[in-house]
PDB file of C-alpha atoms and ligand atoms in Angstrom:
ATOM      1  CA  MET Z   1       0.000   0.000   0.000  1.00 96.00           C
ATOM      2  CA  LYS Z   2       1.106   3.538  -0.796  1.00 98.00           C
ATOM      3  CA  VAL Z   3       0.247   6.681   1.175  1.00 98.00           C
ATOM      4  CA  VAL Z   4      -0.172  10.190  -0.247  1.00 98.00           C
ATOM      5  CA  LEU Z   5      -0.355  13.279   1.939  1.00 98.00           C
ATOM      6  CA  GLY Z   6      -1.288  16.916   1.590  1.00 99.00           C
ATOM      7  CA  CYS Z   7      -2.011  19.849   3.859  1.00 99.00           C
ATOM      8  CA  ASP Z   8      -2.398  23.598   4.106  1.00 98.00           C
ATOM      9  CA  HIS Z   9      -0.676  25.867   6.614  1.00 98.00           C
ATOM     10  CA  GLY Z  10      -3.291  24.977   9.274  1.00 98.00           C
ATOM     11  CA  GLY Z  11      -2.418  21.294   9.117  1.00 98.00           C
ATOM     12  CA  ILE Z  12       1.306  21.230   8.438  1.00 98.00           C
ATOM     13  CA  ASN Z  13       2.204  20.498  12.070  1.00 98.00           C
ATOM     14  CA  ILE Z  14       0.218  17.277  12.191  1.00 98.00           C
ATOM     15  CA  LYS Z  15       1.181  16.272   8.647  1.00 98.00           C
ATOM     16  CA  ASN Z  16       4.878  16.517   9.578  1.00 98.00           C
ATOM     17  CA  ALA Z  17       4.302  14.367  12.674  1.00 98.00           C
ATOM     18  CA  ILE Z  18       2.521  11.759  10.529  1.00 98.00           C
ATOM     19  CA  ILE Z  19       5.399  11.740   8.029  1.00 98.00           C
ATOM     20  CA  GLU Z  20       7.812  10.893  10.851  1.00 98.00           C
ATOM     21  CA  TYR Z  21       5.544   7.966  11.760  1.00 98.00           C
ATOM     22  CA  LEU Z  22       5.448   6.821   8.106  1.00 98.00           C
ATOM     23  CA  LYS Z  23       9.261   6.918   7.895  1.00 98.00           C
ATOM     24  CA  GLU Z  24       9.687   4.990  11.152  1.00 98.00           C
ATOM     25  CA  ASN Z  25       7.272   2.323   9.919  1.00 98.00           C
ATOM     26  CA  ASN Z  26       8.686   2.021   6.390  1.00 98.00           C
ATOM     27  CA  PHE Z  27       5.586   3.154   4.527  1.00 98.00           C
ATOM     28  CA  GLU Z  28       6.002   4.167   0.898  1.00 98.00           C
ATOM     29  CA  TYR Z  29       4.628   7.720   0.724  1.00 98.00           C
ATOM     30  CA  THR Z  30       4.449  10.879  -1.374  1.00 98.00           C
ATOM     31  CA  ASP Z  31       4.051  14.291   0.237  1.00 98.00           C
ATOM     32  CA  PHE Z  32       2.282  16.716  -2.110  1.00 98.00           C
ATOM     33  CA  GLY Z  33       2.871  19.717   0.207  1.00 98.00           C
ATOM     34  CA  CYS Z  34       2.522  22.361   1.353  1.00 98.00           C
ATOM     35  CA  TYR Z  35       5.967  22.503   2.887  1.00 98.00           C
ATOM     36  CA  THR Z  36       5.976  25.770   4.877  1.00 97.00           C
ATOM     37  CA  GLU Z  37       3.611  27.656   7.193  1.00 96.00           C
ATOM     38  CA  GLU Z  38       2.978  30.324   4.550  1.00 98.00           C
ATOM     39  CA  SER Z  39      -0.759  30.717   3.890  1.00 98.00           C
ATOM     40  CA  VAL Z  40      -1.964  28.565   0.971  1.00 98.00           C
ATOM     41  CA  ASP Z  41      -5.283  27.382  -0.477  1.00 98.00           C
ATOM     42  CA  TYR Z  42      -6.303  23.927   0.787  1.00 98.00           C
ATOM     43  CA  PRO Z  43      -8.253  22.869  -2.379  1.00 98.00           C
ATOM     44  CA  VAL Z  44      -4.933  22.701  -4.274  1.00 98.00           C
ATOM     45  CA  TYR Z  45      -3.586  20.006  -1.943  1.00 98.00           C
ATOM     46  CA  ALA Z  46      -6.947  18.246  -1.654  1.00 99.00           C
ATOM     47  CA  TYR Z  47      -7.038  17.938  -5.449  1.00 99.00           C
ATOM     48  CA  LYS Z  48      -3.475  16.599  -5.724  1.00 98.00           C
ATOM     49  CA  VAL Z  49      -4.048  13.923  -3.084  1.00 99.00           C
ATOM     50  CA  ALA Z  50      -7.582  13.034  -4.190  1.00 98.00           C
ATOM     51  CA  THR Z  51      -6.630  12.539  -7.844  1.00 98.00           C
ATOM     52  CA  ALA Z  52      -3.671  10.365  -6.812  1.00 98.00           C
ATOM     53  CA  VAL Z  53      -5.907   8.201  -4.618  1.00 98.00           C
ATOM     54  CA  ALA Z  54      -8.676   7.980  -7.236  1.00 98.00           C
ATOM     55  CA  SER Z  55      -6.255   6.813  -9.917  1.00 98.00           C
ATOM     56  CA  SER Z  56      -4.664   4.014  -7.867  1.00 95.00           C
ATOM     57  CA  GLU Z  57      -6.197   0.856  -6.399  1.00 87.00           C
ATOM     58  CA  ASP Z  58      -3.778   0.525  -3.527  1.00 95.00           C
ATOM     59  CA  THR Z  59      -3.331   4.077  -2.267  1.00 98.00           C
ATOM     60  CA  LEU Z  60      -4.751   5.776   0.823  1.00 98.00           C
ATOM     61  CA  GLY Z  61      -4.641   9.527   1.428  1.00 99.00           C
ATOM     62  CA  ILE Z  62      -4.068  11.755   4.441  1.00 99.00           C
ATOM     63  CA  LEU Z  63      -5.170  15.402   4.307  1.00 99.00           C
ATOM     64  CA  CYS Z  64      -4.690  18.008   7.004  1.00 99.00           C
ATOM     65  CA  CYS Z  65      -5.954  21.585   7.290  1.00 98.00           C
ATOM     66  CA  GLY Z  66      -7.016  23.715  10.247  1.00 98.00           C
ATOM     67  CA  THR Z  67     -10.186  21.739  10.905  1.00 98.00           C
ATOM     68  CA  GLY Z  68     -10.037  18.933   8.337  1.00 98.00           C
ATOM     69  CA  ILE Z  69     -13.354  20.196   6.981  1.00 98.00           C
ATOM     70  CA  GLY Z  70     -12.481  22.345   3.966  1.00 98.00           C
ATOM     71  CA  ILE Z  71      -9.835  19.981   2.659  1.00 98.00           C
ATOM     72  CA  SER Z  72     -12.202  16.986   2.944  1.00 99.00           C
ATOM     73  CA  MET Z  73     -15.010  18.892   1.192  1.00 98.00           C
ATOM     74  CA  ALA Z  74     -12.678  19.636  -1.727  1.00 99.00           C
ATOM     75  CA  ALA Z  75     -11.373  16.048  -1.883  1.00 99.00           C
ATOM     76  CA  ASN Z  76     -14.900  14.630  -1.895  1.00 98.00           C
ATOM     77  CA  LYS Z  77     -15.616  16.485  -5.156  1.00 98.00           C
ATOM     78  CA  VAL Z  78     -13.221  14.123  -6.963  1.00 98.00           C
ATOM     79  CA  LYS Z  79     -14.965  11.032  -8.340  1.00 98.00           C
ATOM     80  CA  GLY Z  80     -14.203   7.895  -6.363  1.00 98.00           C
ATOM     81  CA  ILE Z  81     -13.125   9.704  -3.216  1.00 98.00           C
ATOM     82  CA  ARG Z  82     -14.553   8.994   0.215  1.00 98.00           C
ATOM     83  CA  ALA Z  83     -12.765  11.421   2.509  1.00 99.00           C
ATOM     84  CA  ALA Z  84     -13.718  11.382   6.190  1.00 99.00           C
ATOM     85  CA  VAL Z  85     -12.928  13.984   8.817  1.00 99.00           C
ATOM     86  CA  CYS Z  86     -11.872  12.153  11.968  1.00 99.00           C
ATOM     87  CA  THR Z  87     -11.247  13.582  15.417  1.00 98.00           C
ATOM     88  CA  ASN Z  88     -10.967  10.401  17.464  1.00 98.00           C
ATOM     89  CA  GLU Z  89      -9.823   6.782  17.280  1.00 98.00           C
ATOM     90  CA  PHE Z  90     -13.318   5.316  16.893  1.00 98.00           C
ATOM     91  CA  MET Z  91     -14.023   7.473  13.838  1.00 98.00           C
ATOM     92  CA  ALA Z  92     -10.697   6.539  12.219  1.00 98.00           C
ATOM     93  CA  GLU Z  93     -11.427   2.839  12.694  1.00 98.00           C
ATOM     94  CA  MET Z  94     -15.076   2.886  11.676  1.00 98.00           C
ATOM     95  CA  THR Z  95     -14.602   4.955   8.539  1.00 98.00           C
ATOM     96  CA  ARG Z  96     -12.324   2.203   7.190  1.00 98.00           C
ATOM     97  CA  ARG Z  97     -14.419  -0.719   8.476  1.00 98.00           C
ATOM     98  CA  HIS Z  98     -17.834   0.595   7.398  1.00 98.00           C
ATOM     99  CA  ASN Z  99     -17.347   3.406   4.847  1.00 98.00           C
ATOM    100  CA  ASN Z 100     -14.232   2.130   3.066  1.00 98.00           C
ATOM    101  CA  ALA Z 101     -12.902   5.684   3.304  1.00 98.00           C
ATOM    102  CA  ASN Z 102      -9.875   6.193   1.095  1.00 98.00           C
ATOM    103  CA  ILE Z 103      -8.790   9.513   2.632  1.00 99.00           C
ATOM    104  CA  ILE Z 104      -8.657  10.577   6.276  1.00 99.00           C
ATOM    105  CA  ALA Z 105      -8.846  14.305   6.952  1.00 99.00           C
ATOM    106  CA  MET Z 106      -7.724  15.853  10.207  1.00 99.00           C
ATOM    107  CA  GLY Z 107      -7.435  19.324  11.711  1.00 98.00           C
ATOM    108  CA  GLY Z 108      -4.203  20.735  13.081  1.00 98.00           C
ATOM    109  CA  ARG Z 109      -6.222  23.235  15.125  1.00 98.00           C
ATOM    110  CA  ILE Z 110      -8.483  20.486  16.474  1.00 98.00           C
ATOM    111  CA  ILE Z 111      -6.246  17.574  17.512  1.00 98.00           C
ATOM    112  CA  ASP Z 112      -2.643  17.399  18.731  1.00 98.00           C
ATOM    113  CA  GLU Z 113       0.222  15.713  16.890  1.00 98.00           C
ATOM    114  CA  ALA Z 114       0.186  12.496  18.940  1.00 98.00           C
ATOM    115  CA  THR Z 115      -3.539  12.065  18.299  1.00 99.00           C
ATOM    116  CA  ALA Z 116      -3.071  12.692  14.562  1.00 99.00           C
ATOM    117  CA  VAL Z 117      -0.361  10.009  14.411  1.00 99.00           C
ATOM    118  CA  LYS Z 118      -2.589   7.552  16.291  1.00 99.00           C
ATOM    119  CA  LEU Z 119      -5.540   8.201  13.965  1.00 99.00           C
ATOM    120  CA  ALA Z 120      -3.317   7.793  10.894  1.00 99.00           C
ATOM    121  CA  ASP Z 121      -1.963   4.522  12.315  1.00 98.00           C
ATOM    122  CA  ILE Z 122      -5.481   3.163  12.881  1.00 99.00           C
ATOM    123  CA  PHE Z 123      -6.706   4.347   9.474  1.00 99.00           C
ATOM    124  CA  LEU Z 124      -3.809   2.755   7.585  1.00 98.00           C
ATOM    125  CA  ASN Z 125      -4.042  -0.536   9.475  1.00 98.00           C
ATOM    126  CA  THR Z 126      -7.792  -1.163   9.381  1.00 98.00           C
ATOM    127  CA  GLU Z 127      -9.521  -3.103   6.602  1.00 98.00           C
ATOM    128  CA  PHE Z 128     -12.961  -2.549   5.063  1.00 98.00           C
ATOM    129  CA  GLU Z 129     -15.419  -5.140   6.418  1.00 97.00           C
ATOM    130  CA  GLY Z 130     -17.374  -5.522   3.163  1.00 94.00           C
ATOM    131  CA  ASP Z 131     -20.615  -7.520   3.536  1.00 94.00           C
ATOM    132  CA  ARG Z 132     -23.637  -5.210   4.077  1.00 96.00           C
ATOM    133  CA  HIS Z 133     -21.339  -2.191   4.042  1.00 97.00           C
ATOM    134  CA  THR Z 134     -20.461  -2.871   0.407  1.00 98.00           C
ATOM    135  CA  ARG Z 135     -24.108  -2.301  -0.535  1.00 97.00           C
ATOM    136  CA  ARG Z 136     -24.135   1.044   1.264  1.00 98.00           C
ATOM    137  CA  VAL Z 137     -20.822   2.230  -0.181  1.00 98.00           C
ATOM    138  CA  ASP Z 138     -22.100   1.202  -3.627  1.00 98.00           C
ATOM    139  CA  MET Z 139     -25.119   3.456  -2.995  1.00 98.00           C
ATOM    140  CA  ILE Z 140     -22.773   6.385  -2.303  1.00 98.00           C
ATOM    141  CA  THR Z 141     -21.074   5.645  -5.626  1.00 98.00           C
ATOM    142  CA  ALA Z 142     -24.455   5.520  -7.380  1.00 98.00           C
ATOM    143  CA  ILE Z 143     -25.338   8.958  -5.968  1.00 98.00           C
ATOM    144  CA  GLU Z 144     -22.010  10.236  -7.258  1.00 97.00           C
ATOM    145  CA  GLU Z 145     -22.640   8.739 -10.703  1.00 97.00           C
ATOM    146  CA  GLY Z 146     -26.240   9.940 -10.927  1.00 97.00           C
ATOM    147  CA  THR Z 147     -27.605   6.387 -11.126  1.00 98.00           C
ATOM    148  CA  PHE Z 148     -29.066   6.129  -7.628  1.00 97.00           C
ATOM    149  CA  GLU Z 149     -32.726   5.099  -7.489  1.00 96.00           C
ATOM    150  CA  LEU Z 150     -34.995   4.995  -4.434  1.00 95.00           C
TER     151      LEU Z 150
HETATM  152  C1  LIG F   1      -7.153  28.169   6.878  1.00 50.43           C
HETATM  153  O1  LIG F   1      -7.082  29.313   7.674  1.00 50.43           O
HETATM  154  C2  LIG F   1      -8.343  27.315   7.264  1.00 50.43           C
HETATM  155  O2  LIG F   1      -9.511  27.915   6.801  1.00 50.43           O
HETATM  156  C3  LIG F   1      -8.192  25.929   6.707  1.00 50.43           C
HETATM  157  O3  LIG F   1      -7.026  25.364   7.198  1.00 50.43           O
HETATM  158  C4  LIG F   1      -9.289  24.945   7.057  1.00 50.43           C
HETATM  159  O4  LIG F   1      -9.525  24.912   8.432  1.00 50.43           O
HETATM  160  C5  LIG F   1     -10.532  25.034   6.282  1.00 50.43           C
HETATM  161  O5  LIG F   1     -11.455  24.223   6.415  1.00 50.43           O
END
């Protein structure tokens, strides 16, 4: 599995902490920036990460901004992306097990660095359960593709 990361200035602290974790645990990763605390526009980094995840079967994404909200909203506009804002361990686990999320979004002004690393660790090491959850995730895809019928 490969990991791709992106952030804006509001999330660079937690992204850098997560990159240290990825290095220590020998993950293959690509960091799409930003690389400084200079103010930038989060949709740029959401788009880079989301398109990389959407075009690869075996890639998960990590996005960080001030809250995790804006960057996840932007990522979720890319077809095939299920980006989930997570603020605790239960959310990070369940969004893989039940939603088959392919991007976790976190907020550098919401959670501390140790929590962000823990959530990334859970997200990257939890599998989708499939079964009834496949039907529900397929419904999300149908909404995205305009084929959903009640
Ligand atoms: C940037 O100031 C901030 O708006 C951004 O990081 C994020 O929190 C948006 O959702």
